[in-house]
Tab-separated table of C-alpha atoms and ligand atoms in Angstrom:
chain	number	residue	atom	x	y	z
A	1137	UNK	CA	153.464	73.300	60.623
A	1138	UNK	CA	153.347	76.872	61.969
A	1139	UNK	CA	152.534	79.572	59.413
A	1140	UNK	CA	155.456	81.770	58.421
A	1141	UNK	CA	154.548	85.418	58.189
A	1142	UNK	CA	156.079	88.656	57.012
A	1143	UNK	CA	156.247	90.826	60.116
A	1144	UNK	CA	156.944	94.559	60.131
A	1145	UNK	CA	158.541	95.548	63.439
A	1146	UNK	CA	158.006	99.271	64.033
A	1147	UNK	CA	160.897	100.766	66.013
A	1148	UNK	CA	164.387	99.432	66.688
A	1149	UNK	CA	164.923	100.296	70.331
A	1150	UNK	CA	165.664	97.378	72.610
A	1151	UNK	CA	162.079	96.081	72.363
A	1152	UNK	CA	161.904	96.143	68.552
A	1153	UNK	CA	165.441	94.781	68.129
A	1154	UNK	CA	164.901	91.799	70.435
A	1155	UNK	CA	161.422	91.142	69.008
A	1156	UNK	CA	162.943	91.102	65.503
A	1157	UNK	CA	165.671	88.655	66.567
A	1158	UNK	CA	163.115	86.378	68.248
A	1159	UNK	CA	160.821	86.376	65.188
A	1160	UNK	CA	163.719	85.358	62.946
A	1161	UNK	CA	164.287	82.403	65.265
A	1162	UNK	CA	160.710	81.339	64.383
A	1163	UNK	CA	161.676	81.645	60.689
A	1164	UNK	CA	159.346	84.568	59.925
A	1165	UNK	CA	160.322	87.195	57.368
A	1166	UNK	CA	161.123	90.385	59.268
A	1167	UNK	CA	161.277	94.015	58.148
A	1168	UNK	CA	162.268	96.549	60.795
A	1169	UNK	CA	160.959	100.081	60.217
A	1170	UNK	CA	163.151	102.648	61.983
A	1171	UNK	CA	164.142	106.150	60.833
A	1172	UNK	CA	167.295	106.492	62.974
A	1173	UNK	CA	170.428	104.401	63.595
A	1174	UNK	CA	169.338	101.581	65.958
A	1175	UNK	CA	170.456	102.112	69.545
A	1176	UNK	CA	171.478	105.753	68.939
A	1177	UNK	CA	171.090	108.585	71.482
A	1178	UNK	CA	167.617	109.466	70.168
A	1179	UNK	CA	166.097	106.441	71.936
A	1180	UNK	CA	165.571	105.439	75.563
A	1181	UNK	CA	167.447	102.215	74.924
A	1182	UNK	CA	170.693	104.153	74.456
A	1183	UNK	CA	171.017	105.857	77.813
A	1184	UNK	CA	169.387	103.617	80.363
A	1185	UNK	CA	170.939	102.386	83.586
A	1186	UNK	CA	171.793	98.947	82.192
A	1187	UNK	CA	170.190	97.208	85.181
A	1188	UNK	CA	168.788	93.734	84.567
A	1189	UNK	CA	167.155	93.462	87.930
A	1190	UNK	CA	164.644	90.863	89.074
A	1191	UNK	CA	163.986	93.368	91.903
A	1192	UNK	CA	162.550	96.028	89.545
A	1193	UNK	CA	159.032	94.655	89.980
A	1194	UNK	CA	157.727	97.420	92.260
A	1195	UNK	CA	155.799	100.091	90.318
A	1196	UNK	CA	156.506	103.783	90.877
A	1197	UNK	CA	153.021	104.515	92.166
A	1198	UNK	CA	152.700	103.589	95.830
A	1199	UNK	CA	149.984	104.037	98.474
A	1200	UNK	CA	149.867	107.624	99.783
A	1201	UNK	CA	152.072	108.961	97.005
A	1202	UNK	CA	149.421	111.639	96.406
A	1203	UNK	CA	150.399	113.238	99.709
A	1204	UNK	CA	153.839	113.893	98.229
A	1205	UNK	CA	152.655	115.529	94.987
A	1206	UNK	CA	152.589	119.114	96.362
A	1207	UNK	CA	156.161	118.640	97.606
A	1208	UNK	CA	157.231	117.317	94.211
A	1209	UNK	CA	155.834	120.382	92.555
A	1210	UNK	CA	157.783	122.590	94.942
A	1211	UNK	CA	161.094	120.708	95.000
A	1212	UNK	CA	162.960	120.963	91.681
A	1213	UNK	CA	165.809	118.850	93.125
A	1214	UNK	CA	163.856	115.758	94.193
A	1215	UNK	CA	164.218	112.355	92.458
A	1216	UNK	CA	160.712	112.855	91.006
A	1217	UNK	CA	159.509	116.217	89.727
A	1218	UNK	CA	156.672	117.562	87.638
A	1219	UNK	CA	157.058	120.629	85.487
A	1220	UNK	CA	154.358	123.092	86.513
A	1221	UNK	CA	153.543	124.221	82.981
A	1222	UNK	CA	152.810	120.662	81.880
A	1223	UNK	CA	150.541	119.841	84.806
A	1224	UNK	CA	147.196	120.430	82.992
A	1225	UNK	CA	148.175	118.112	80.120
A	1226	UNK	CA	149.602	115.540	82.540
A	1227	UNK	CA	146.681	115.536	84.963
A	1228	UNK	CA	144.607	112.664	83.486
A	1229	UNK	CA	147.698	110.416	83.402
A	1230	UNK	CA	148.768	111.545	86.853
A	1231	UNK	CA	145.365	110.735	88.302
A	1232	UNK	CA	145.481	107.203	86.891
A	1233	UNK	CA	149.074	106.904	88.120
A	1234	UNK	CA	148.111	107.789	91.684
A	1235	UNK	CA	145.079	105.466	91.533
A	1236	UNK	CA	147.204	102.573	90.227
A	1237	UNK	CA	149.144	102.470	93.511
A	1238	UNK	CA	146.257	103.297	95.816
A	1239	UNK	CA	146.465	100.089	97.848
A	1240	UNK	CA	149.146	97.557	98.774
A	1241	UNK	CA	147.080	94.906	96.916
A	1242	UNK	CA	147.254	96.868	93.661
A	1243	UNK	CA	151.015	97.273	94.041
A	1244	UNK	CA	151.443	93.548	94.654
A	1245	UNK	CA	149.266	92.655	91.631
A	1246	UNK	CA	151.543	94.702	89.393
A	1247	UNK	CA	154.659	93.277	91.038
A	1248	UNK	CA	153.333	89.766	90.376
A	1249	UNK	CA	152.697	90.629	86.713
A	1250	UNK	CA	156.129	92.194	86.236
A	1251	UNK	CA	157.798	89.287	87.990
A	1252	UNK	CA	156.850	87.147	84.992
A	1253	UNK	CA	158.909	89.448	82.763
A	1254	UNK	CA	161.835	90.019	85.110
A	1255	UNK	CA	162.494	86.952	87.257
A	1256	UNK	CA	164.826	85.391	84.702
A	1257	UNK	CA	165.737	88.547	82.745
A	1258	UNK	CA	169.513	88.303	83.342
A	1259	UNK	CA	169.592	84.671	82.175
A	1260	UNK	CA	167.519	85.498	79.081
A	1261	UNK	CA	169.901	88.335	78.158
A	1262	UNK	CA	172.896	86.050	78.790
A	1263	UNK	CA	171.448	83.535	76.311
A	1264	UNK	CA	170.683	86.251	73.750
A	1265	UNK	CA	174.118	87.897	73.950
A	1266	UNK	CA	175.757	84.480	73.569
A	1267	UNK	CA	173.526	83.559	70.638
A	1268	UNK	CA	174.444	86.699	68.667
A	1269	UNK	CA	178.117	86.069	69.394
A	1270	UNK	CA	178.509	89.157	71.633
A	1271	UNK	CA	178.756	87.764	75.192
A	1272	UNK	CA	180.645	90.868	76.387
A	1273	UNK	CA	177.475	92.968	76.439
A	1274	UNK	CA	175.955	91.125	79.418
A	1275	UNK	CA	177.448	90.464	82.830
A	1276	UNK	CA	175.813	88.360	85.524
A	1277	UNK	CA	177.648	89.560	88.644
A	1278	UNK	CA	174.664	90.594	90.766
A	1279	UNK	CA	173.457	94.106	91.662
A	1280	UNK	CA	173.759	96.101	94.871
A	1281	UNK	CA	171.121	98.368	96.435
A	1282	UNK	CA	173.030	100.487	98.990
A	1283	UNK	CA	171.555	102.213	102.070
A	1284	UNK	CA	172.996	104.499	104.691
A	1285	UNK	CA	171.985	101.961	107.316
A	1286	UNK	CA	169.542	99.185	108.054
A	1287	UNK	CA	166.956	101.693	109.298
A	1288	UNK	CA	166.886	103.313	105.834
A	1289	UNK	CA	166.292	99.888	104.304
A	1290	UNK	CA	163.470	99.203	106.735
A	1291	UNK	CA	161.582	102.375	105.746
A	1292	UNK	CA	160.963	100.614	102.426
A	1293	UNK	CA	160.126	97.261	104.023
A	1294	UNK	CA	156.750	96.722	102.271
A	1295	UNK	CA	158.421	96.746	98.854
A	1296	UNK	CA	161.251	94.450	99.947
A	1297	UNK	CA	158.749	92.077	101.538
A	1298	UNK	CA	156.865	91.805	98.237
A	1299	UNK	CA	160.125	91.031	96.451
A	1300	UNK	CA	160.902	88.338	98.978
A	1301	UNK	CA	157.422	86.818	98.693
A	1302	UNK	CA	157.754	86.674	94.913
A	1303	UNK	CA	161.068	84.845	95.092
A	1304	UNK	CA	163.624	87.553	94.273
A	1305	UNK	CA	166.892	86.128	95.561
A	1306	UNK	CA	168.717	88.575	97.818
A	1307	UNK	CA	171.458	88.684	100.379
A	1308	UNK	CA	172.060	91.261	103.115
A	1309	UNK	CA	175.505	92.867	103.211
A	1310	UNK	CA	176.911	94.494	106.326
A	1311	UNK	CA	179.376	97.377	106.296
A	1312	UNK	CA	182.503	95.252	106.023
A	1313	UNK	CA	181.209	93.014	103.237
A	1314	UNK	CA	180.064	96.071	101.309
A	1315	UNK	CA	183.496	97.699	101.702
A	1316	UNK	CA	185.229	94.497	100.487
A	1317	UNK	CA	183.094	94.416	97.353
A	1318	UNK	CA	183.174	98.172	96.634
A	1319	UNK	CA	186.198	99.793	98.287
A	1320	UNK	CA	185.644	103.137	96.485
A	1321	UNK	CA	182.060	103.526	97.735
A	1322	UNK	CA	181.472	106.334	100.257
A	1323	UNK	CA	181.507	105.177	103.913
A	1324	UNK	CA	178.084	106.854	104.159
A	1325	UNK	CA	176.686	103.538	102.891
A	1326	UNK	CA	176.828	100.913	105.614
A	1327	UNK	CA	174.159	98.404	104.601
A	1328	UNK	CA	173.139	96.820	101.300
A	1329	UNK	CA	171.020	94.228	99.595
A	1330	UNK	CA	172.685	92.196	96.885
A	1331	UNK	CA	170.375	90.846	94.192
A	1332	UNK	CA	172.317	87.700	93.565
A	1333	UNK	CA	170.713	86.820	90.210
A	1334	UNK	CA	170.973	90.402	88.923
A	1335	UNK	CA	172.912	91.320	85.830
A	1336	UNK	CA	173.776	94.339	83.751
A	1337	UNK	CA	174.414	95.469	80.233
A	1338	UNK	CA	177.852	96.951	79.602
A	1339	UNK	CA	176.732	99.206	76.718
A	1340	UNK	CA	172.942	99.448	76.235
A	1341	UNK	CA	173.054	101.368	72.927
A	1342	UNK	CA	175.825	99.166	71.518
A	1343	UNK	CA	173.855	96.066	72.488
A	1344	UNK	CA	170.796	97.195	70.492
A	1345	UNK	CA	172.980	98.030	67.525
A	1346	UNK	CA	174.711	94.613	67.711
A	1347	UNK	CA	171.363	92.790	67.862
A	1348	UNK	CA	170.209	94.718	64.772
A	1349	UNK	CA	173.452	93.818	62.962
A	1350	UNK	CA	172.732	90.179	63.779
A	1351	UNK	CA	169.135	90.529	62.524
A	1352	UNK	CA	170.440	92.032	59.303
A	1353	UNK	CA	173.064	89.285	58.857
A	1354	UNK	CA	170.291	86.671	59.296
A	1355	UNK	CA	168.205	88.134	56.478
A	1356	UNK	CA	166.083	90.701	58.349
A	1357	UNK	CA	165.475	93.858	56.298
A	1358	UNK	CA	165.678	97.453	57.564
A	1359	UNK	CA	163.468	100.160	56.103
A	1360	UNK	CA	164.753	103.626	57.103
A	1361	UNK	CA	161.432	105.402	57.555
A	1362	UNK	CA	158.829	106.484	60.062
A	1363	UNK	CA	155.674	104.351	60.236
A	1364	UNK	CA	152.545	106.448	59.798
A	1365	UNK	CA	149.616	104.023	59.581
A	1366	UNK	CA	148.204	100.675	58.505
A	1367	UNK	CA	146.494	99.335	55.388
A	1368	UNK	CA	143.660	97.267	56.779
A	1369	UNK	CA	140.969	95.471	54.854
A	1370	UNK	CA	138.331	93.400	56.608
A	1371	UNK	CA	140.514	93.416	59.731
A	1372	UNK	CA	143.494	91.922	57.873
A	1373	UNK	CA	146.766	93.817	57.535
A	1374	UNK	CA	148.151	94.395	54.039
A	1375	UNK	CA	150.911	96.916	54.709
A	1376	UNK	CA	152.398	99.406	57.152
A	1377	UNK	CA	152.360	102.926	55.713
A	1378	UNK	CA	155.541	104.936	56.187
A	1379	UNK	CA	156.785	108.378	55.165
A	1380	UNK	CA	158.856	106.546	52.555
A	1381	UNK	CA	156.197	104.323	51.043
A	1382	UNK	CA	154.296	101.240	52.187
A	1383	UNK	CA	155.906	98.101	53.588
A	1384	UNK	CA	153.825	95.105	52.490
A	1385	UNK	CA	153.428	92.624	55.345
A	1386	UNK	CA	150.831	90.405	56.978
A	1387	UNK	CA	151.647	91.211	60.599
A	1388	UNK	CA	153.095	94.181	62.503
A	1389	UNK	CA	154.472	94.922	65.960
A	1390	UNK	CA	154.119	98.429	67.414
A	1391	UNK	CA	157.384	98.883	69.335
A	1392	UNK	CA	158.179	102.551	68.890
A	1393	UNK	CA	158.454	103.555	72.525
A	1394	UNK	CA	157.175	106.980	73.546
A	1395	UNK	CA	155.804	107.631	70.024
A	1396	UNK	CA	153.545	104.541	70.086
A	1397	UNK	CA	150.177	106.098	71.067
A	1398	UNK	CA	149.443	107.480	67.610
A	1399	UNK	CA	149.885	104.114	65.878
A	1400	UNK	CA	148.153	102.332	68.753
A	1401	UNK	CA	145.146	104.570	68.219
A	1402	UNK	CA	145.069	103.739	64.510
A	1403	UNK	CA	145.077	100.094	65.614
A	1404	UNK	CA	142.042	100.712	67.825
A	1405	UNK	CA	143.378	101.603	71.279
A	1406	UNK	CA	143.763	104.857	73.200
A	1407	UNK	CA	146.687	104.283	75.537
A	1408	UNK	CA	147.620	106.834	78.198
A	1409	UNK	CA	151.392	106.968	77.753
A	1410	UNK	CA	153.613	109.699	79.161
A	1411	UNK	CA	157.305	110.321	79.208
A	1412	UNK	CA	158.941	109.817	82.563
A	1413	UNK	CA	161.987	111.700	81.408
A	1414	UNK	CA	165.292	110.442	82.762
A	1415	UNK	CA	168.867	111.690	82.594
A	1416	UNK	CA	172.397	110.375	82.774
A	1417	UNK	CA	175.809	111.783	83.496
A	1418	UNK	CA	178.765	109.730	82.401
A	1419	UNK	CA	182.373	110.190	83.514
A	1420	UNK	CA	184.900	108.979	80.928
A	1421	UNK	CA	188.193	107.375	81.929
A	1422	UNK	CA	186.905	105.741	85.094
A	1423	UNK	CA	187.879	102.110	85.512
A	1424	UNK	CA	187.349	99.771	88.409
A	1425	UNK	CA	185.154	102.043	90.531
A	1426	UNK	CA	181.704	100.434	90.438
A	1427	UNK	CA	182.852	96.888	89.612
A	1428	UNK	CA	179.404	95.713	90.544
A	1429	UNK	CA	176.530	98.076	89.627
A	1430	UNK	CA	175.104	99.980	92.590
A	1431	UNK	CA	171.783	101.708	93.197
A	1432	UNK	CA	172.308	104.143	96.115
A	1433	UNK	CA	168.821	104.271	97.560
A	1434	UNK	CA	168.976	107.903	98.667
A	1435	UNK	CA	169.520	109.104	95.073
A	1436	UNK	CA	167.671	106.261	93.331
A	1437	UNK	CA	170.096	106.304	90.426
A	1438	UNK	CA	171.851	103.400	88.757
A	1439	UNK	CA	175.655	103.675	89.048
A	1440	UNK	CA	177.251	101.428	86.501
A	1441	UNK	CA	180.483	101.027	84.614
A	1442	UNK	CA	179.651	101.102	80.884
A	1443	UNK	CA	181.891	101.189	77.834
A	1444	UNK	CA	182.042	105.012	77.949
A	1445	UNK	CA	182.807	105.392	81.669
A	1446	UNK	CA	180.966	105.490	84.968
A	1447	UNK	CA	177.300	106.249	84.300
A	1448	UNK	CA	174.760	107.521	86.816
A	1449	UNK	CA	171.268	107.426	85.399
A	1450	UNK	CA	167.971	108.188	87.005
A	1451	UNK	CA	165.590	111.013	87.905
A	1452	UNK	CA	161.949	111.111	86.939
A	1453	UNK	CA	160.729	114.335	85.403
A	1454	UNK	CA	157.142	114.440	84.209
A	1455	UNK	CA	156.897	116.794	81.247
A	1456	UNK	CA	155.892	116.587	77.604
A	1457	UNK	CA	158.192	114.471	75.378
A	1458	UNK	CA	158.874	117.535	73.263
A	1459	UNK	CA	159.870	119.873	76.118
A	1460	UNK	CA	163.541	120.848	76.266
A	1461	UNK	CA	165.809	118.994	78.714
A	1462	UNK	CA	166.375	120.617	82.085
A	1463	UNK	CA	170.089	119.943	82.559
A	1464	UNK	CA	169.882	120.903	86.224
A	1465	UNK	CA	168.510	117.396	86.665
A	1466	UNK	CA	171.728	115.921	85.298
A	1467	UNK	CA	173.620	118.160	87.724
A	1468	UNK	CA	171.692	116.550	90.582
A	1469	UNK	CA	173.005	113.180	89.415
A	1470	UNK	CA	176.516	114.605	89.191
A	1471	UNK	CA	176.332	115.917	92.758
A	1472	UNK	CA	175.195	112.463	93.909
A	1473	UNK	CA	178.078	110.828	92.074
A	1474	UNK	CA	180.591	113.053	93.862
A	1475	UNK	CA	179.145	112.030	97.232
A	1476	UNK	CA	178.803	108.347	96.374
A	1477	UNK	CA	182.368	107.945	95.033
A	1478	UNK	CA	184.534	110.484	96.884
A	1479	UNK	CA	187.687	109.556	94.905
A	1480	UNK	CA	186.094	110.148	91.501
A	1481	UNK	CA	187.919	112.667	89.310
A	1482	UNK	CA	185.364	114.826	87.507
A	1483	UNK	CA	186.234	117.752	85.253
A	1484	UNK	CA	184.597	119.664	82.397
A	1485	UNK	CA	186.232	117.439	79.778
A	1486	UNK	CA	185.242	113.988	81.035
A	1487	UNK	CA	181.509	114.500	81.720
A	1488	UNK	CA	178.762	113.821	79.189
A	1489	UNK	CA	175.022	114.287	79.729
A	1490	UNK	CA	171.915	112.757	78.173
A	1491	UNK	CA	168.128	112.889	78.507
A	1492	UNK	CA	165.631	110.269	77.300
A	1493	UNK	CA	162.006	109.185	77.553
A	1494	UNK	CA	160.808	106.219	79.568
A	1495	UNK	CA	157.590	105.243	77.753
A	1496	UNK	CA	155.382	104.917	80.823
A	1497	UNK	CA	151.845	103.750	81.431
A	1498	UNK	CA	150.176	104.955	84.635
A	1499	UNK	CA	150.035	101.457	86.156
A	1500	UNK	CA	153.693	100.651	85.500
A	1501	UNK	CA	152.878	97.660	83.279
A	1502	UNK	CA	153.773	97.478	79.589
A	1503	UNK	CA	151.167	97.175	76.860
A	1504	UNK	CA	151.513	93.748	75.225
A	1505	UNK	CA	148.729	92.124	73.255
A	1506	UNK	CA	146.698	91.985	70.066
A	1507	UNK	CA	145.205	95.163	68.638
A	1508	UNK	CA	141.429	95.424	68.591
A	1509	UNK	CA	141.380	96.695	64.977
A	1510	UNK	CA	143.299	93.660	63.688
A	1511	UNK	CA	144.644	90.469	65.224
A	1512	UNK	CA	147.592	90.905	62.838
A	1513	UNK	CA	148.883	93.896	64.831
A	1514	UNK	CA	150.596	93.387	68.178
A	1515	UNK	CA	151.233	96.135	70.726
A	1516	UNK	CA	154.640	95.922	72.485
A	1517	UNK	CA	155.477	99.215	74.158
A	1518	UNK	CA	155.077	101.169	77.399
A	1519	UNK	CA	157.869	99.433	79.312
A	1520	UNK	CA	158.654	102.484	81.456
A	1521	UNK	CA	161.537	101.771	83.842
A	1522	UNK	CA	162.113	98.143	82.846
A	1523	UNK	CA	162.271	98.000	79.051
A	1524	UNK	CA	165.817	96.755	78.788
A	1525	UNK	CA	165.422	94.012	81.368
A	1526	UNK	CA	161.993	92.868	80.189
A	1527	UNK	CA	162.641	92.909	76.434
A	1528	UNK	CA	163.420	89.166	75.996
A	1529	UNK	CA	160.298	88.051	77.900
A	1530	UNK	CA	158.231	90.585	75.919
A	1531	UNK	CA	159.669	89.199	72.677
A	1532	UNK	CA	158.697	85.679	73.725
A	1533	UNK	CA	155.078	86.769	74.238
A	1534	UNK	CA	155.031	88.630	70.907
A	1535	UNK	CA	156.442	85.584	69.107
A	1536	UNK	CA	153.704	83.419	70.632
A	1537	UNK	CA	150.971	85.853	69.567
A	1538	UNK	CA	152.345	86.122	66.028
A	1539	UNK	CA	152.507	82.323	65.754
A	1540	UNK	CA	149.036	81.830	67.276
A	1541	UNK	CA	150.469	80.013	70.315
A	1542	UNK	CA	149.158	80.607	73.844
A	1543	UNK	CA	151.858	82.546	75.721
A	1544	UNK	CA	153.309	80.790	78.748
A	1545	UNK	CA	152.975	84.075	80.691
A	1546	UNK	CA	149.631	85.374	81.945
A	1547	UNK	CA	149.209	88.392	79.675
A	1548	UNK	CA	145.885	89.797	80.927
A	1549	UNK	CA	147.703	92.345	83.169
A	1550	UNK	CA	149.329	93.781	80.034
A	1551	UNK	CA	146.131	93.881	77.924
A	1552	UNK	CA	145.906	97.012	75.743
A	1553	UNK	CA	142.170	97.251	76.520
A	1554	UNK	CA	142.667	97.587	80.290
A	1555	UNK	CA	142.598	101.384	80.095
A	1556	UNK	CA	139.127	101.311	78.533
A	1557	UNK	CA	137.591	99.817	81.634
A	1558	UNK	CA	138.835	102.547	83.948
A	1559	UNK	CA	137.865	105.428	81.679
B	1753	FAD	C1	167.384	107.358	82.545
B	1753	FAD	C2	166.795	105.996	82.240
B	1753	FAD	C3	167.267	104.881	82.934
B	1753	FAD	C4	166.723	103.629	82.669
B	1753	FAD	N1	167.254	102.515	83.283
B	1753	FAD	C5	166.805	101.285	82.986
B	1753	FAD	C6	167.427	100.133	83.527
B	1753	FAD	O1	168.402	100.236	84.272
B	1753	FAD	N2	166.917	98.909	83.192
B	1753	FAD	C7	165.838	98.772	82.360
B	1753	FAD	O2	165.398	97.643	82.136
B	1753	FAD	N3	165.257	99.856	81.781
B	1753	FAD	C8	165.716	101.097	82.067
B	1753	FAD	N4	165.155	102.203	81.494
B	1753	FAD	C9	163.974	102.029	80.627
B	1753	FAD	C10	164.353	101.554	79.232
B	1753	FAD	O3	165.447	102.285	78.731
B	1753	FAD	C11	163.140	101.729	78.302
B	1753	FAD	O4	162.004	101.115	78.879
B	1753	FAD	C12	163.406	101.057	76.956
B	1753	FAD	O5	164.607	101.531	76.396
B	1753	FAD	C13	162.249	101.306	75.998
B	1753	FAD	O6	162.595	100.685	74.789
B	1753	FAD	P1	161.728	100.879	73.473
B	1753	FAD	O7	162.348	100.011	72.447
B	1753	FAD	O8	160.290	100.693	73.818
B	1753	FAD	O9	161.868	102.445	73.123
B	1753	FAD	P2	163.079	103.244	72.499
B	1753	FAD	O10	164.383	102.724	72.964
B	1753	FAD	O11	162.821	104.700	72.743
B	1753	FAD	O12	162.985	102.931	70.956
B	1753	FAD	C14	161.888	103.345	70.178
B	1753	FAD	C15	162.351	103.399	68.725
B	1753	FAD	O13	161.224	103.650	67.913
B	1753	FAD	C16	161.618	104.538	66.882
B	1753	FAD	N5	160.414	105.202	66.372
B	1753	FAD	C17	159.696	106.217	66.924
B	1753	FAD	N6	158.638	106.525	66.150
B	1753	FAD	C18	158.683	105.690	65.074
B	1753	FAD	C19	157.856	105.505	63.942
B	1753	FAD	N7	156.740	106.232	63.747
B	1753	FAD	N8	158.209	104.552	63.022
B	1753	FAD	C20	159.314	103.772	63.225
B	1753	FAD	N9	160.130	103.907	64.294
B	1753	FAD	C21	159.824	104.848	65.206
B	1753	FAD	C22	162.575	105.492	67.562
B	1753	FAD	O14	163.406	106.145	66.596
B	1753	FAD	C23	163.345	104.538	68.475
B	1753	FAD	O15	164.503	104.030	67.848
B	1753	FAD	C24	165.676	103.482	81.726
B	1753	FAD	C25	165.231	104.598	80.999
B	1753	FAD	C26	165.784	105.851	81.247
B	1753	FAD	C27	165.331	107.027	80.435
């Protein structure tokens, strides 16, 4: 019979919450360590684009991206910017980031690895939402990537070809079909790809909170504190130290998003993690506009109807996690929204704005695996742009590692030690 353990899950964003739920299903004792209300606006899991997309397997770093870096530095309105002042601190990460996408082969390797986490993400979330008795949080209606025309789609052909090779199911939509599905969409968009197996989350923050409520109702404990370190003796874990006393346990999962590197280091690994800061604008009182979520490819922002209104989320701003938000980036999203949905009524009262941190590794792959300082500690962070979608598959791997089972997925591409080799 499998050994039952007492697992401390550090962080209750979407990764920690779903890991905790999965560990309870294996009958472990679970204590979640989290200083803030789970799923609140402090975490990335609150404000994301809600996309559960099997197509999100292409990493950000692409061949020849380095040629565009000077332009990014100059253009404060682009979809990807770098704050000048932060460039020296960001440089080592940025170099690895550019190197990670230096050849089409490297890009395809990462896509293949991420495909393991994303190919059935919508179905996994469907099963989870049903199992916690909250089916309304997940919808499986497909996702639309909209282009001005077929030529715009073809400029990104290498990425779409990889998706096709790896089995992402997609359907081309001509102008008329697109109009039938999304009558309010600007006529500027005349071609689209529908990801037929795609899904979305109707309220990402609420979903995390509901999962944590379920964990609590099933006997999981919550310790409102910040984890600060580990009590290790002879490589075995005795407790997680927190700013409100130790939590005795015999296993731990590091799932605290952008703040993970400090704990990861105490567990033996130096992980280059940076914040790819993202923003949303949300327009309250908008019903029936984006009935199916849309990603207009010129703005690269997820347009989705969530509980609080129509949300446009996106933008990548490389800057320190502690730098103040630059709300001009949210204004860029707002300007895109006005163009994408010409009938949308926007005024000072119905717009809200948010900024959050995608916890991003340079190679676009999460960090999932055993810690070198102790096999009792599991890393589960660094999910960048895909943390919501990939959380159930991540939780499955973590559950296997905690139980001593061999994961069904090939986890070498996510190995925490991979950054040592390239140092
Ligand atoms: C604008 C934007 C759009 C996005 N769109 C999508 C999308 O459409 N689809 C998708 O799949 N992903 C998307 N993402 C990415 C996704 O939101 C993240 O990858 C995911 O939320 C990361 O989850 P997490 O649990 O690792 O981190 P978080 O959600 O940030 O949670 C980390 C938790 O750890 C806690 N914590 C921190 N330090 C400690 C400590 N020392 N001790 C205990 N707890 C601690 C924090 O309080 C927090 O609650 C988007 C992200 C952004 C910013």
